[in-house]
mmCIF file of C-alpha atoms and ligand atoms in Angstrom:
data_model
loop_
_atom_site.group_PDB
_atom_site.id
_atom_site.type_symbol
_atom_site.label_atom_id
_atom_site.label_comp_id
_atom_site.label_asym_id
_atom_site.label_seq_id
_atom_site.Cartn_x
_atom_site.Cartn_y
_atom_site.Cartn_z
ATOM 1 C CA UNK A 1 -46.791 101.549 147.761
ATOM 2 C CA UNK A 2 -43.704 102.274 147.804
ATOM 3 C CA UNK A 3 -42.481 101.158 143.634
ATOM 4 C CA UNK A 4 -38.550 101.117 143.424
ATOM 5 C CA UNK A 5 -37.162 102.833 140.549
ATOM 6 C CA UNK A 6 -36.645 101.621 137.137
ATOM 7 C CA UNK A 7 -33.414 99.996 136.812
ATOM 8 C CA UNK A 8 -30.123 101.815 134.913
ATOM 9 C CA UNK A 9 -27.474 99.676 135.228
ATOM 10 C CA UNK A 10 -24.123 102.029 135.241
ATOM 11 C CA UNK A 11 -22.521 100.852 132.060
ATOM 12 C CA UNK A 12 -18.770 98.609 132.856
ATOM 13 C CA UNK A 13 -16.582 97.771 131.272
ATOM 14 C CA UNK A 14 -16.111 93.735 131.774
ATOM 15 C CA UNK A 15 -13.294 92.743 131.993
ATOM 16 C CA UNK A 16 -13.605 89.188 134.427
ATOM 17 C CA UNK A 17 -13.726 85.368 134.120
ATOM 18 C CA UNK A 18 -17.625 86.473 132.552
ATOM 19 C CA UNK A 19 -20.279 88.305 131.964
ATOM 20 C CA UNK A 20 -18.615 90.027 128.743
ATOM 21 C CA UNK A 21 -19.654 92.915 127.219
ATOM 22 C CA UNK A 22 -22.104 92.083 124.722
ATOM 23 C CA UNK A 23 -22.129 93.910 121.583
ATOM 24 C CA UNK A 24 -25.163 96.670 120.359
ATOM 25 C CA UNK A 25 -26.431 94.718 118.270
ATOM 26 C CA UNK A 26 -27.461 91.697 120.627
ATOM 27 C CA UNK A 27 -28.410 94.065 123.291
ATOM 28 C CA UNK A 28 -30.918 95.120 120.693
ATOM 29 C CA UNK A 29 -31.282 91.348 119.727
ATOM 30 C CA UNK A 30 -33.098 90.219 123.389
ATOM 31 C CA UNK A 31 -35.143 93.231 122.581
ATOM 32 C CA UNK A 32 -36.866 92.358 120.193
ATOM 33 C CA UNK A 33 -40.597 91.010 120.073
ATOM 34 C CA UNK A 34 -41.643 87.215 122.045
ATOM 35 C CA UNK A 35 -42.699 85.490 119.249
ATOM 36 C CA UNK A 36 -44.463 82.007 120.629
ATOM 37 C CA UNK A 37 -42.199 78.947 120.789
ATOM 38 C CA UNK A 38 -44.127 77.301 118.090
ATOM 39 C CA UNK A 39 -44.046 79.879 116.156
ATOM 40 C CA UNK A 40 -42.689 79.727 112.499
ATOM 41 C CA UNK A 41 -40.608 82.514 112.791
ATOM 42 C CA UNK A 42 -39.042 80.871 115.999
ATOM 43 C CA UNK A 43 -38.725 77.321 114.643
ATOM 44 C CA UNK A 44 -36.817 78.820 111.668
ATOM 45 C CA UNK A 45 -34.986 80.775 113.845
ATOM 46 C CA UNK A 46 -33.951 77.846 115.940
ATOM 47 C CA UNK A 47 -32.708 75.721 112.846
ATOM 48 C CA UNK A 48 -30.398 79.233 111.525
ATOM 49 C CA UNK A 49 -29.495 79.079 115.672
ATOM 50 C CA UNK A 50 -28.096 75.249 115.252
ATOM 51 C CA UNK A 51 -26.877 75.536 111.947
ATOM 52 C CA UNK A 52 -24.726 78.720 113.118
ATOM 53 C CA UNK A 53 -23.033 76.301 116.326
ATOM 54 C CA UNK A 54 -22.688 73.771 114.064
ATOM 55 C CA UNK A 55 -19.762 76.193 112.144
ATOM 56 C CA UNK A 56 -18.723 77.312 115.396
ATOM 57 C CA UNK A 57 -18.590 74.260 117.076
ATOM 58 C CA UNK A 58 -16.965 72.842 114.051
ATOM 59 C CA UNK A 59 -19.083 69.567 114.407
ATOM 60 C CA UNK A 60 -21.817 68.338 112.013
ATOM 61 C CA UNK A 61 -23.576 66.735 114.568
ATOM 62 C CA UNK A 62 -27.054 66.929 114.577
ATOM 63 C CA UNK A 63 -27.089 66.922 117.937
ATOM 64 C CA UNK A 64 -26.703 71.169 118.229
ATOM 65 C CA UNK A 65 -28.668 72.789 120.395
ATOM 66 C CA UNK A 66 -29.052 75.663 123.215
ATOM 67 C CA UNK A 67 -29.583 74.735 126.290
ATOM 68 C CA UNK A 68 -31.979 76.958 128.814
ATOM 69 C CA UNK A 69 -29.137 77.225 131.359
ATOM 70 C CA UNK A 70 -26.218 78.942 132.257
ATOM 71 C CA UNK A 71 -23.019 77.378 131.375
ATOM 72 C CA UNK A 72 -23.442 75.122 134.413
ATOM 73 C CA UNK A 73 -26.276 73.737 132.785
ATOM 74 C CA UNK A 74 -24.304 72.352 129.473
ATOM 75 C CA UNK A 75 -21.889 71.032 132.355
ATOM 76 C CA UNK A 76 -25.279 69.637 134.347
ATOM 77 C CA UNK A 77 -26.666 68.056 130.537
ATOM 78 C CA UNK A 78 -23.673 66.992 129.163
ATOM 79 C CA UNK A 79 -23.069 64.441 132.246
ATOM 80 C CA UNK A 80 -26.721 63.435 132.690
ATOM 81 C CA UNK A 81 -27.261 62.101 129.895
ATOM 82 C CA UNK A 82 -23.876 60.191 129.231
ATOM 83 C CA UNK A 83 -23.812 58.313 132.837
ATOM 84 C CA UNK A 84 -26.243 56.213 134.055
ATOM 85 C CA UNK A 85 -26.136 55.843 138.563
ATOM 86 C CA UNK A 86 -23.296 53.540 138.633
ATOM 87 C CA UNK A 87 -21.427 54.313 135.064
ATOM 88 C CA UNK A 88 -17.301 54.628 135.229
ATOM 89 C CA UNK A 89 -16.241 58.552 135.030
ATOM 90 C CA UNK A 90 -12.601 59.834 134.792
ATOM 91 C CA UNK A 91 -12.364 63.988 135.354
ATOM 92 C CA UNK A 92 -9.503 65.716 135.014
ATOM 93 C CA UNK A 93 -9.576 68.072 137.572
ATOM 94 C CA UNK A 94 -6.578 71.131 137.531
ATOM 95 C CA UNK A 95 -9.203 74.256 139.042
ATOM 96 C CA UNK A 96 -12.988 75.018 139.929
ATOM 97 C CA UNK A 97 -14.141 74.155 136.311
ATOM 98 C CA UNK A 98 -12.953 69.894 136.704
ATOM 99 C CA UNK A 99 -13.592 70.162 140.512
ATOM 100 C CA UNK A 100 -17.157 71.244 139.531
ATOM 101 C CA UNK A 101 -17.561 68.453 136.818
ATOM 102 C CA UNK A 102 -16.511 65.966 139.540
ATOM 103 C CA UNK A 103 -19.373 67.019 141.696
ATOM 104 C CA UNK A 104 -21.926 67.015 139.290
ATOM 105 C CA UNK A 105 -20.968 63.604 137.865
ATOM 106 C CA UNK A 106 -21.303 62.404 141.760
ATOM 107 C CA UNK A 107 -24.334 64.063 141.592
ATOM 108 C CA UNK A 108 -25.590 62.594 138.893
ATOM 109 C CA UNK A 109 -24.787 58.677 140.181
ATOM 110 C CA UNK A 110 -21.640 58.407 138.225
ATOM 111 C CA UNK A 111 -18.722 56.673 140.154
ATOM 112 C CA UNK A 112 -15.786 59.041 139.806
ATOM 113 C CA UNK A 113 -11.953 58.967 139.939
ATOM 114 C CA UNK A 114 -10.149 61.896 139.660
ATOM 115 C CA UNK A 115 -7.265 62.307 138.165
ATOM 116 C CA UNK A 116 -5.237 66.282 139.370
ATOM 117 C CA UNK A 117 -2.520 68.025 138.688
ATOM 118 C CA UNK A 118 -1.745 71.488 140.047
ATOM 119 C CA UNK A 119 -3.495 73.998 139.752
ATOM 120 C CA UNK A 120 -2.385 76.717 136.815
ATOM 121 C CA UNK A 121 -0.775 73.139 135.181
ATOM 122 C CA UNK A 122 -2.390 71.292 132.199
ATOM 123 C CA UNK A 123 -2.698 67.405 131.488
ATOM 124 C CA UNK A 124 -0.027 65.136 129.387
ATOM 125 C CA UNK A 125 -0.879 62.476 127.599
ATOM 126 C CA UNK A 126 1.208 60.248 130.008
ATOM 127 C CA UNK A 127 -1.196 61.872 133.481
ATOM 128 C CA UNK A 128 -4.020 60.647 131.168
ATOM 129 C CA UNK A 129 -2.903 57.117 129.905
ATOM 130 C CA UNK A 130 -2.245 56.131 133.382
ATOM 131 C CA UNK A 131 -5.534 57.197 134.690
ATOM 132 C CA UNK A 132 -6.785 55.492 132.250
ATOM 133 C CA UNK A 133 -5.007 52.692 132.927
ATOM 134 C CA UNK A 134 -6.112 52.172 136.461
ATOM 135 C CA UNK A 135 -10.116 53.059 136.610
ATOM 136 C CA UNK A 136 -11.516 51.648 132.386
ATOM 137 C CA UNK A 137 -14.138 54.927 132.312
ATOM 138 C CA UNK A 138 -17.339 54.695 129.883
ATOM 139 C CA UNK A 139 -16.601 58.818 129.606
ATOM 140 C CA UNK A 140 -13.319 60.779 131.054
ATOM 141 C CA UNK A 141 -14.066 64.603 131.196
ATOM 142 C CA UNK A 142 -11.634 67.005 130.926
ATOM 143 C CA UNK A 143 -11.820 71.349 131.263
ATOM 144 C CA UNK A 144 -10.704 73.127 127.604
ATOM 145 C CA UNK A 145 -9.751 76.610 129.019
ATOM 146 C CA UNK A 146 -9.973 76.430 133.054
ATOM 147 C CA UNK A 147 -11.478 79.823 133.859
ATOM 148 C CA UNK A 148 -9.887 79.712 137.444
ATOM 149 C CA UNK A 149 -6.343 79.157 135.847
ATOM 150 C CA UNK A 150 -6.362 80.392 133.008
ATOM 151 C CA UNK A 151 -4.488 77.391 131.378
ATOM 152 C CA UNK A 152 -5.873 75.995 128.014
ATOM 153 C CA UNK A 153 -5.279 71.938 127.970
ATOM 154 C CA UNK A 154 -5.050 70.120 124.382
ATOM 155 C CA UNK A 155 -7.451 68.023 123.945
ATOM 156 C CA UNK A 156 -6.549 66.252 120.447
ATOM 157 C CA UNK A 157 -4.035 63.875 121.623
ATOM 158 C CA UNK A 158 -5.708 63.272 124.882
ATOM 159 C CA UNK A 159 -9.434 62.794 123.002
ATOM 160 C CA UNK A 160 -7.181 59.813 120.668
ATOM 161 C CA UNK A 161 -6.080 57.890 124.227
ATOM 162 C CA UNK A 162 -9.133 58.469 125.055
ATOM 163 C CA UNK A 163 -11.244 56.427 122.501
ATOM 164 C CA UNK A 164 -7.572 53.723 122.141
ATOM 165 C CA UNK A 165 -9.279 53.211 125.710
ATOM 166 C CA UNK A 166 -12.733 52.586 124.622
ATOM 167 C CA UNK A 167 -13.869 55.657 126.174
ATOM 168 C CA UNK A 168 -16.255 58.611 125.579
ATOM 169 C CA UNK A 169 -14.468 62.518 125.838
ATOM 170 C CA UNK A 170 -16.548 65.238 127.488
ATOM 171 C CA UNK A 171 -15.349 68.458 126.758
ATOM 172 C CA UNK A 172 -16.021 71.658 129.009
ATOM 173 C CA UNK A 173 -15.476 74.702 126.538
ATOM 174 C CA UNK A 174 -17.499 77.354 128.889
ATOM 175 C CA UNK A 175 -14.365 80.112 128.499
ATOM 176 C CA UNK A 176 -12.416 78.362 124.602
ATOM 177 C CA UNK A 177 -15.504 78.397 121.994
ATOM 178 C CA UNK A 178 -14.906 81.921 120.230
ATOM 179 C CA UNK A 179 -12.239 82.606 121.892
ATOM 180 C CA UNK A 180 -9.891 80.034 120.851
ATOM 181 C CA UNK A 181 -9.512 76.739 117.739
ATOM 182 C CA UNK A 182 -12.441 74.038 119.333
ATOM 183 C CA UNK A 183 -12.956 71.292 116.412
ATOM 184 C CA UNK A 184 -15.582 69.101 117.695
ATOM 185 C CA UNK A 185 -15.706 66.651 114.037
ATOM 186 C CA UNK A 186 -11.610 67.117 113.911
ATOM 187 C CA UNK A 187 -11.055 65.688 117.659
ATOM 188 C CA UNK A 188 -13.626 63.280 117.785
ATOM 189 C CA UNK A 189 -14.676 64.905 121.225
ATOM 190 C CA UNK A 190 -17.873 63.759 122.003
ATOM 191 C CA UNK A 191 -20.037 65.883 124.002
ATOM 192 C CA UNK A 192 -18.919 69.640 125.020
ATOM 193 C CA UNK A 193 -20.682 72.453 126.054
ATOM 194 C CA UNK A 194 -19.887 76.004 126.485
ATOM 195 C CA UNK A 195 -22.571 78.775 127.750
ATOM 196 C CA UNK A 196 -23.215 82.821 126.335
ATOM 197 C CA UNK A 197 -21.367 84.824 128.489
ATOM 198 C CA UNK A 198 -17.839 84.234 127.689
ATOM 199 C CA UNK A 199 -16.453 84.461 124.316
ATOM 200 C CA UNK A 200 -19.829 84.795 122.659
ATOM 201 C CA UNK A 201 -20.666 88.167 123.559
ATOM 202 C CA UNK A 202 -23.875 87.305 125.431
ATOM 203 C CA UNK A 203 -25.853 87.485 128.129
ATOM 204 C CA UNK A 204 -25.526 84.262 130.507
ATOM 205 C CA UNK A 205 -28.959 82.462 129.665
ATOM 206 C CA UNK A 206 -28.408 79.807 127.326
ATOM 207 C CA UNK A 207 -24.852 76.421 126.786
ATOM 208 C CA UNK A 208 -24.282 74.906 123.714
ATOM 209 C CA UNK A 209 -24.261 71.600 123.568
ATOM 210 C CA UNK A 210 -23.497 68.971 120.854
ATOM 211 C CA UNK A 211 -23.204 65.118 121.079
ATOM 212 C CA UNK A 212 -21.208 62.779 118.739
ATOM 213 C CA UNK A 213 -23.217 59.776 116.999
ATOM 214 C CA UNK A 214 -21.565 57.429 119.579
ATOM 215 C CA UNK A 215 -22.497 59.468 122.460
ATOM 216 C CA UNK A 216 -26.473 59.598 121.049
ATOM 217 C CA UNK A 217 -25.800 55.224 120.544
ATOM 218 C CA UNK A 218 -24.088 55.567 124.298
ATOM 219 C CA UNK A 219 -27.100 57.027 125.736
ATOM 220 C CA UNK A 220 -29.848 55.052 123.127
ATOM 221 C CA UNK A 221 -28.403 52.270 124.980
ATOM 222 C CA UNK A 222 -29.095 53.630 128.816
ATOM 223 C CA UNK A 223 -31.380 50.775 130.986
ATOM 224 C CA UNK A 224 -31.956 53.334 132.574
ATOM 225 C CA UNK A 225 -34.416 56.636 132.145
ATOM 226 C CA UNK A 226 -31.903 60.516 132.362
ATOM 227 C CA UNK A 227 -32.053 61.611 135.380
ATOM 228 C CA UNK A 228 -33.051 64.984 134.356
ATOM 229 C CA UNK A 229 -36.377 65.465 132.747
ATOM 230 C CA UNK A 230 -35.498 69.062 132.242
ATOM 231 C CA UNK A 231 -32.447 68.030 131.127
ATOM 232 C CA UNK A 232 -33.381 64.463 128.943
ATOM 233 C CA UNK A 233 -31.395 65.357 125.209
ATOM 234 C CA UNK A 234 -34.040 62.784 123.862
ATOM 235 C CA UNK A 235 -36.863 64.153 124.985
ATOM 236 C CA UNK A 236 -35.306 67.452 123.862
ATOM 237 C CA UNK A 237 -34.650 66.352 119.765
ATOM 238 C CA UNK A 238 -38.088 66.146 119.454
ATOM 239 C CA UNK A 239 -38.567 69.679 119.704
ATOM 240 C CA UNK A 240 -35.184 71.038 118.320
ATOM 241 C CA UNK A 241 -36.242 67.882 115.868
ATOM 242 C CA UNK A 242 -38.742 67.606 113.242
ATOM 243 C CA UNK A 243 -41.502 67.116 115.312
ATOM 244 C CA UNK A 244 -41.254 70.506 116.933
ATOM 245 C CA UNK A 245 -43.008 68.200 120.216
ATOM 246 C CA UNK A 246 -43.029 70.722 123.412
ATOM 247 C CA UNK A 247 -41.265 69.740 126.164
ATOM 248 C CA UNK A 248 -40.436 73.431 127.949
ATOM 249 C CA UNK A 249 -41.018 76.628 126.414
ATOM 250 C CA UNK A 250 -37.691 77.955 125.024
ATOM 251 C CA UNK A 251 -36.683 81.520 126.291
ATOM 252 C CA UNK A 252 -36.816 83.058 123.306
ATOM 253 C CA UNK A 253 -35.669 86.809 123.413
ATOM 254 C CA UNK A 254 -32.579 84.749 124.457
ATOM 255 C CA UNK A 255 -32.140 82.587 121.354
ATOM 256 C CA UNK A 256 -32.860 85.982 119.455
ATOM 257 C CA UNK A 257 -29.733 87.548 121.110
ATOM 258 C CA UNK A 258 -27.576 84.359 120.553
ATOM 259 C CA UNK A 259 -28.419 84.335 117.305
ATOM 260 C CA UNK A 260 -27.456 87.585 117.011
ATOM 261 C CA UNK A 261 -23.789 87.017 118.893
ATOM 262 C CA UNK A 262 -22.649 83.982 116.036
ATOM 263 C CA UNK A 263 -24.168 86.361 113.401
ATOM 264 C CA UNK A 264 -21.637 88.564 114.457
ATOM 265 C CA UNK A 265 -18.875 85.603 115.321
ATOM 266 C CA UNK A 266 -19.854 84.493 112.066
ATOM 267 C CA UNK A 267 -19.320 88.009 109.798
ATOM 268 C CA UNK A 268 -16.424 88.179 111.745
ATOM 269 C CA UNK A 269 -14.442 85.498 110.698
ATOM 270 C CA UNK A 270 -13.354 82.692 112.837
ATOM 271 C CA UNK A 271 -10.006 82.725 112.244
ATOM 272 C CA UNK A 272 -9.585 86.559 112.809
ATOM 273 C CA UNK A 273 -12.288 86.273 116.023
ATOM 274 C CA UNK A 274 -9.300 83.618 117.414
ATOM 275 C CA UNK A 275 -6.791 86.134 116.283
ATOM 276 C CA UNK A 276 -8.237 88.945 117.757
ATOM 277 C CA UNK A 277 -8.279 87.493 120.435
ATOM 278 C CA UNK A 278 -4.741 86.040 120.708
ATOM 279 C CA UNK A 279 -2.987 89.867 119.227
ATOM 280 C CA UNK A 280 -4.838 91.401 122.146
ATOM 281 C CA UNK A 281 -3.751 89.054 125.299
ATOM 282 C CA UNK A 282 -0.069 89.721 123.562
ATOM 283 C CA UNK A 283 -0.504 93.077 124.464
ATOM 284 C CA UNK A 284 -1.861 92.934 128.047
ATOM 285 C CA UNK A 285 0.953 90.438 128.174
ATOM 286 C CA UNK A 286 3.239 92.906 127.412
ATOM 287 C CA UNK A 287 1.737 95.896 128.752
ATOM 288 C CA UNK A 288 1.599 93.930 132.886
ATOM 289 C CA UNK A 289 5.160 92.340 132.293
ATOM 290 C CA UNK A 290 6.193 96.384 131.986
ATOM 291 C CA UNK A 291 4.963 97.078 135.304
ATOM 292 C CA UNK A 292 5.913 94.130 136.916
ATOM 293 C CA UNK A 293 3.012 91.699 136.996
ATOM 294 C CA UNK A 294 3.667 87.833 135.606
ATOM 295 C CA UNK A 295 1.138 85.230 134.343
ATOM 296 C CA UNK A 296 0.145 82.535 136.838
ATOM 297 C CA UNK A 297 -0.624 79.833 134.269
ATOM 298 C CA UNK A 298 2.251 77.432 132.636
ATOM 299 C CA UNK A 299 4.012 79.252 129.708
ATOM 300 C CA UNK A 300 3.127 78.258 126.663
ATOM 301 C CA UNK A 301 -0.774 77.259 127.716
ATOM 302 C CA UNK A 302 -1.746 80.190 128.451
ATOM 303 C CA UNK A 303 -5.258 81.873 127.719
ATOM 304 C CA UNK A 304 -5.719 84.221 125.326
ATOM 305 C CA UNK A 305 -9.126 85.294 126.720
ATOM 306 C CA UNK A 306 -8.607 84.874 130.070
ATOM 307 C CA UNK A 307 -4.878 86.650 131.749
ATOM 308 C CA UNK A 308 -4.781 84.470 135.370
ATOM 309 C CA UNK A 309 -1.764 87.607 136.639
ATOM 310 C CA UNK A 310 0.200 87.284 139.964
ATOM 311 C CA UNK A 311 -1.001 90.312 142.282
ATOM 312 C CA UNK A 312 2.583 91.596 143.108
ATOM 313 C CA UNK A 313 3.970 91.534 146.408
ATOM 314 C CA UNK A 314 2.020 94.286 149.320
ATOM 315 C CA UNK A 315 -0.941 95.060 146.666
ATOM 316 C CA UNK A 316 -3.752 95.139 148.510
ATOM 317 C CA UNK A 317 -5.720 92.896 146.226
ATOM 318 C CA UNK A 318 -9.455 94.294 147.297
ATOM 319 C CA UNK A 319 -8.771 97.635 147.425
ATOM 320 C CA UNK A 320 -7.128 98.112 143.904
ATOM 321 C CA UNK A 321 -10.512 95.581 142.182
ATOM 322 C CA UNK A 322 -12.632 98.283 143.941
ATOM 323 C CA UNK A 323 -10.843 101.476 142.855
ATOM 324 C CA UNK A 324 -10.847 99.822 139.179
ATOM 325 C CA UNK A 325 -14.401 99.004 139.679
ATOM 326 C CA UNK A 326 -15.427 102.991 140.830
ATOM 327 C CA UNK A 327 -13.208 105.137 139.681
ATOM 328 C CA UNK A 328 -12.495 103.769 136.334
ATOM 329 C CA UNK A 329 -15.807 100.966 135.726
ATOM 330 C CA UNK A 330 -13.628 98.254 134.890
ATOM 331 C CA UNK A 331 -14.485 94.541 136.867
ATOM 332 C CA UNK A 332 -11.554 92.516 136.510
ATOM 333 C CA UNK A 333 -12.067 88.891 138.733
ATOM 334 C CA UNK A 334 -10.359 87.860 142.024
ATOM 335 C CA UNK A 335 -8.860 84.514 142.347
ATOM 336 C CA UNK A 336 -11.010 81.423 143.515
ATOM 337 C CA UNK A 337 -9.627 78.302 146.029
ATOM 338 C CA UNK A 338 -6.187 77.895 145.573
ATOM 339 C CA UNK A 339 -5.683 81.229 143.902
ATOM 340 C CA UNK A 340 -7.502 83.246 146.190
ATOM 341 C CA UNK A 341 -6.029 86.942 147.526
ATOM 342 C CA UNK A 342 -3.043 85.994 145.244
ATOM 343 C CA UNK A 343 -3.881 86.464 141.331
ATOM 344 C CA UNK A 344 -6.799 88.435 139.570
ATOM 345 C CA UNK A 345 -8.114 87.210 136.065
ATOM 346 C CA UNK A 346 -8.230 89.708 133.202
ATOM 347 C CA UNK A 347 -10.460 88.231 130.838
ATOM 348 C CA UNK A 348 -10.494 89.894 127.227
ATOM 349 C CA UNK A 349 -13.398 87.699 126.201
ATOM 350 C CA UNK A 350 -16.040 88.952 122.871
ATOM 351 C CA UNK A 351 -16.655 91.981 122.414
ATOM 352 C CA UNK A 352 -14.205 92.388 125.793
ATOM 353 C CA UNK A 353 -11.057 91.899 123.647
ATOM 354 C CA UNK A 354 -10.470 95.069 121.972
ATOM 355 C CA UNK A 355 -7.377 96.893 121.845
ATOM 356 C CA UNK A 356 -8.754 99.513 123.596
ATOM 357 C CA UNK A 357 -9.679 98.082 126.543
ATOM 358 C CA UNK A 358 -6.295 96.760 127.391
ATOM 359 C CA UNK A 359 -5.115 100.758 126.876
ATOM 360 C CA UNK A 360 -7.113 101.074 129.044
ATOM 361 C CA UNK A 361 -7.408 98.121 132.459
ATOM 362 C CA UNK A 362 -3.217 98.521 131.520
ATOM 363 C CA UNK A 363 -3.743 102.571 132.055
ATOM 364 C CA UNK A 364 -5.874 101.750 135.480
ATOM 365 C CA UNK A 365 -3.730 99.449 137.130
ATOM 366 C CA UNK A 366 -0.429 101.407 136.643
ATOM 367 C CA UNK A 367 -2.252 104.809 137.732
ATOM 368 C CA UNK A 368 -3.269 102.446 141.001
ATOM 369 C CA UNK A 369 -0.279 100.778 141.741
ATOM 370 C CA UNK A 370 1.961 104.039 141.629
ATOM 371 C CA UNK A 371 -1.020 105.527 143.849
ATOM 372 C CA UNK A 372 -0.483 102.764 146.647
ATOM 373 C CA UNK A 373 3.738 102.593 146.145
ATOM 374 C CA UNK A 374 3.055 106.207 146.637
ATOM 375 C CA UNK A 375 4.718 107.278 142.876
ATOM 376 C CA UNK A 376 3.987 109.023 139.543
ATOM 377 C CA UNK A 377 2.839 106.478 137.367
ATOM 378 C CA UNK A 378 5.281 106.354 134.415
ATOM 379 C CA UNK A 379 3.038 105.195 131.701
ATOM 380 C CA UNK A 380 5.763 102.296 130.102
ATOM 381 C CA UNK A 381 3.169 99.717 131.027
ATOM 382 C CA UNK A 382 0.705 101.942 128.502
ATOM 383 C CA UNK A 383 4.190 102.497 126.520
ATOM 384 C CA UNK A 384 4.311 98.409 126.233
ATOM 385 C CA UNK A 385 0.923 97.495 125.223
ATOM 386 C CA UNK A 386 1.462 100.012 121.776
ATOM 387 C CA UNK A 387 4.421 98.613 120.893
ATOM 388 C CA UNK A 388 3.183 95.184 121.124
ATOM 389 C CA UNK A 389 -0.003 96.228 119.227
ATOM 390 C CA UNK A 390 1.764 98.195 116.024
ATOM 391 C CA UNK A 391 4.551 95.222 116.215
ATOM 392 C CA UNK A 392 2.301 92.772 115.473
ATOM 393 C CA UNK A 393 0.590 94.960 112.826
ATOM 394 C CA UNK A 394 4.002 96.166 111.127
HETATM 395 C C1 PLP B 401 -17.961 80.007 133.508
HETATM 396 C C2 PLP B 401 -17.933 78.355 133.502
HETATM 397 C C3 PLP B 401 -18.704 77.310 133.728
HETATM 398 C C4 PLP B 401 -19.855 77.551 134.343
HETATM 399 O O1 PLP B 401 -20.145 78.701 133.559
HETATM 400 P P1 PLP B 401 -21.740 79.759 134.092
HETATM 401 O O2 PLP B 401 -22.301 80.312 133.249
HETATM 402 O O3 PLP B 401 -21.457 79.935 135.220
HETATM 403 O O4 PLP B 401 -22.990 78.039 135.013
HETATM 404 C C5 PLP B 401 -18.198 76.246 133.506
HETATM 405 N N1 PLP B 401 -16.732 76.192 133.291
HETATM 406 C C6 PLP B 401 -16.210 77.149 132.901
HETATM 407 C C7 PLP B 401 -14.773 76.095 132.587
HETATM 408 C C8 PLP B 401 -16.499 78.525 133.011
HETATM 409 O O5 PLP B 401 -15.893 79.327 132.310
#
């Protein structure tokens, strides 16, 4: 009998679009003893987790919980609960994830209108006003941090317009949460979902979600059952609320991991955490600019945790990413869809957003581009990273 050897994964520096590096304390939490999903100890952990999720989402929403599944399960959960077959939904598409939301909405039976923007750009309030005048949707869906393009979508003003039109606002915050401010109550977001493996520094496996009371009232007015049994929030509410009715077996150890990851974010403080993401983004940007690499997303709307940069002409995309991984142990992301072969996506998310990582990735790219061009690396990229970091301290 041939039994495979034990798993012994290589140590990587995860600087792609997710997963990001997992903090050692989070890894340790995963390995703690499993208890039952109705064990009083576990129920206490769930309550604490919920309370921490509310703090990170900046909301008082009672319906705040973690869906068993990755970020896409959060997307399905929010859409399938808000949409009954035949309902109108407006989806803003300026990259892969807006496109995925539109696909999910169609599968849920929504009558979907797409409003589009070129990749790398964000939506303006006028774009949304015009689309709302034409389509009268029940729900408007928009991606706050479009991981495929690096574009950072402002939400607050759009929320006002969506509510004036009598619609509910659904926000994808999979990459945003933990990296940039997300204000669920102040911005009146009705439904929001995230994932654990982007800026929360956890392995993939849970999807934090939150629903406003307006969203819960809309769900309460449904004429038909939620199309998905597994993702029905009213059933999940009976487990996460006081009744503690068994629904499905919770991923106990992932809950431990997310609990520890949220503790890390709150210990650091949300504002300090956002400032760290911003500082390392500026340092990366300075280092890459010095070696002739520009950003792909619209100026003024570039995400700090997902840096989409244009691959210099003549550079072999796949060869560089292969060498980064094999020689330096660094993973970065390639481009998706319209950006395939044209863009690298360098993630500085959660525990991956560290000064040492910025220095390493800029130095490694500088080295590889030098070798490809038959010249010695000069170190100007690394020097610019150092200058940026120093100037931000001063
Ligand atoms: C990663 C991501 C998703 C999908 O999350 P998975 O965990 O891969 O299912 C959805 N939206 C955005 C913006 C993402 O970055």
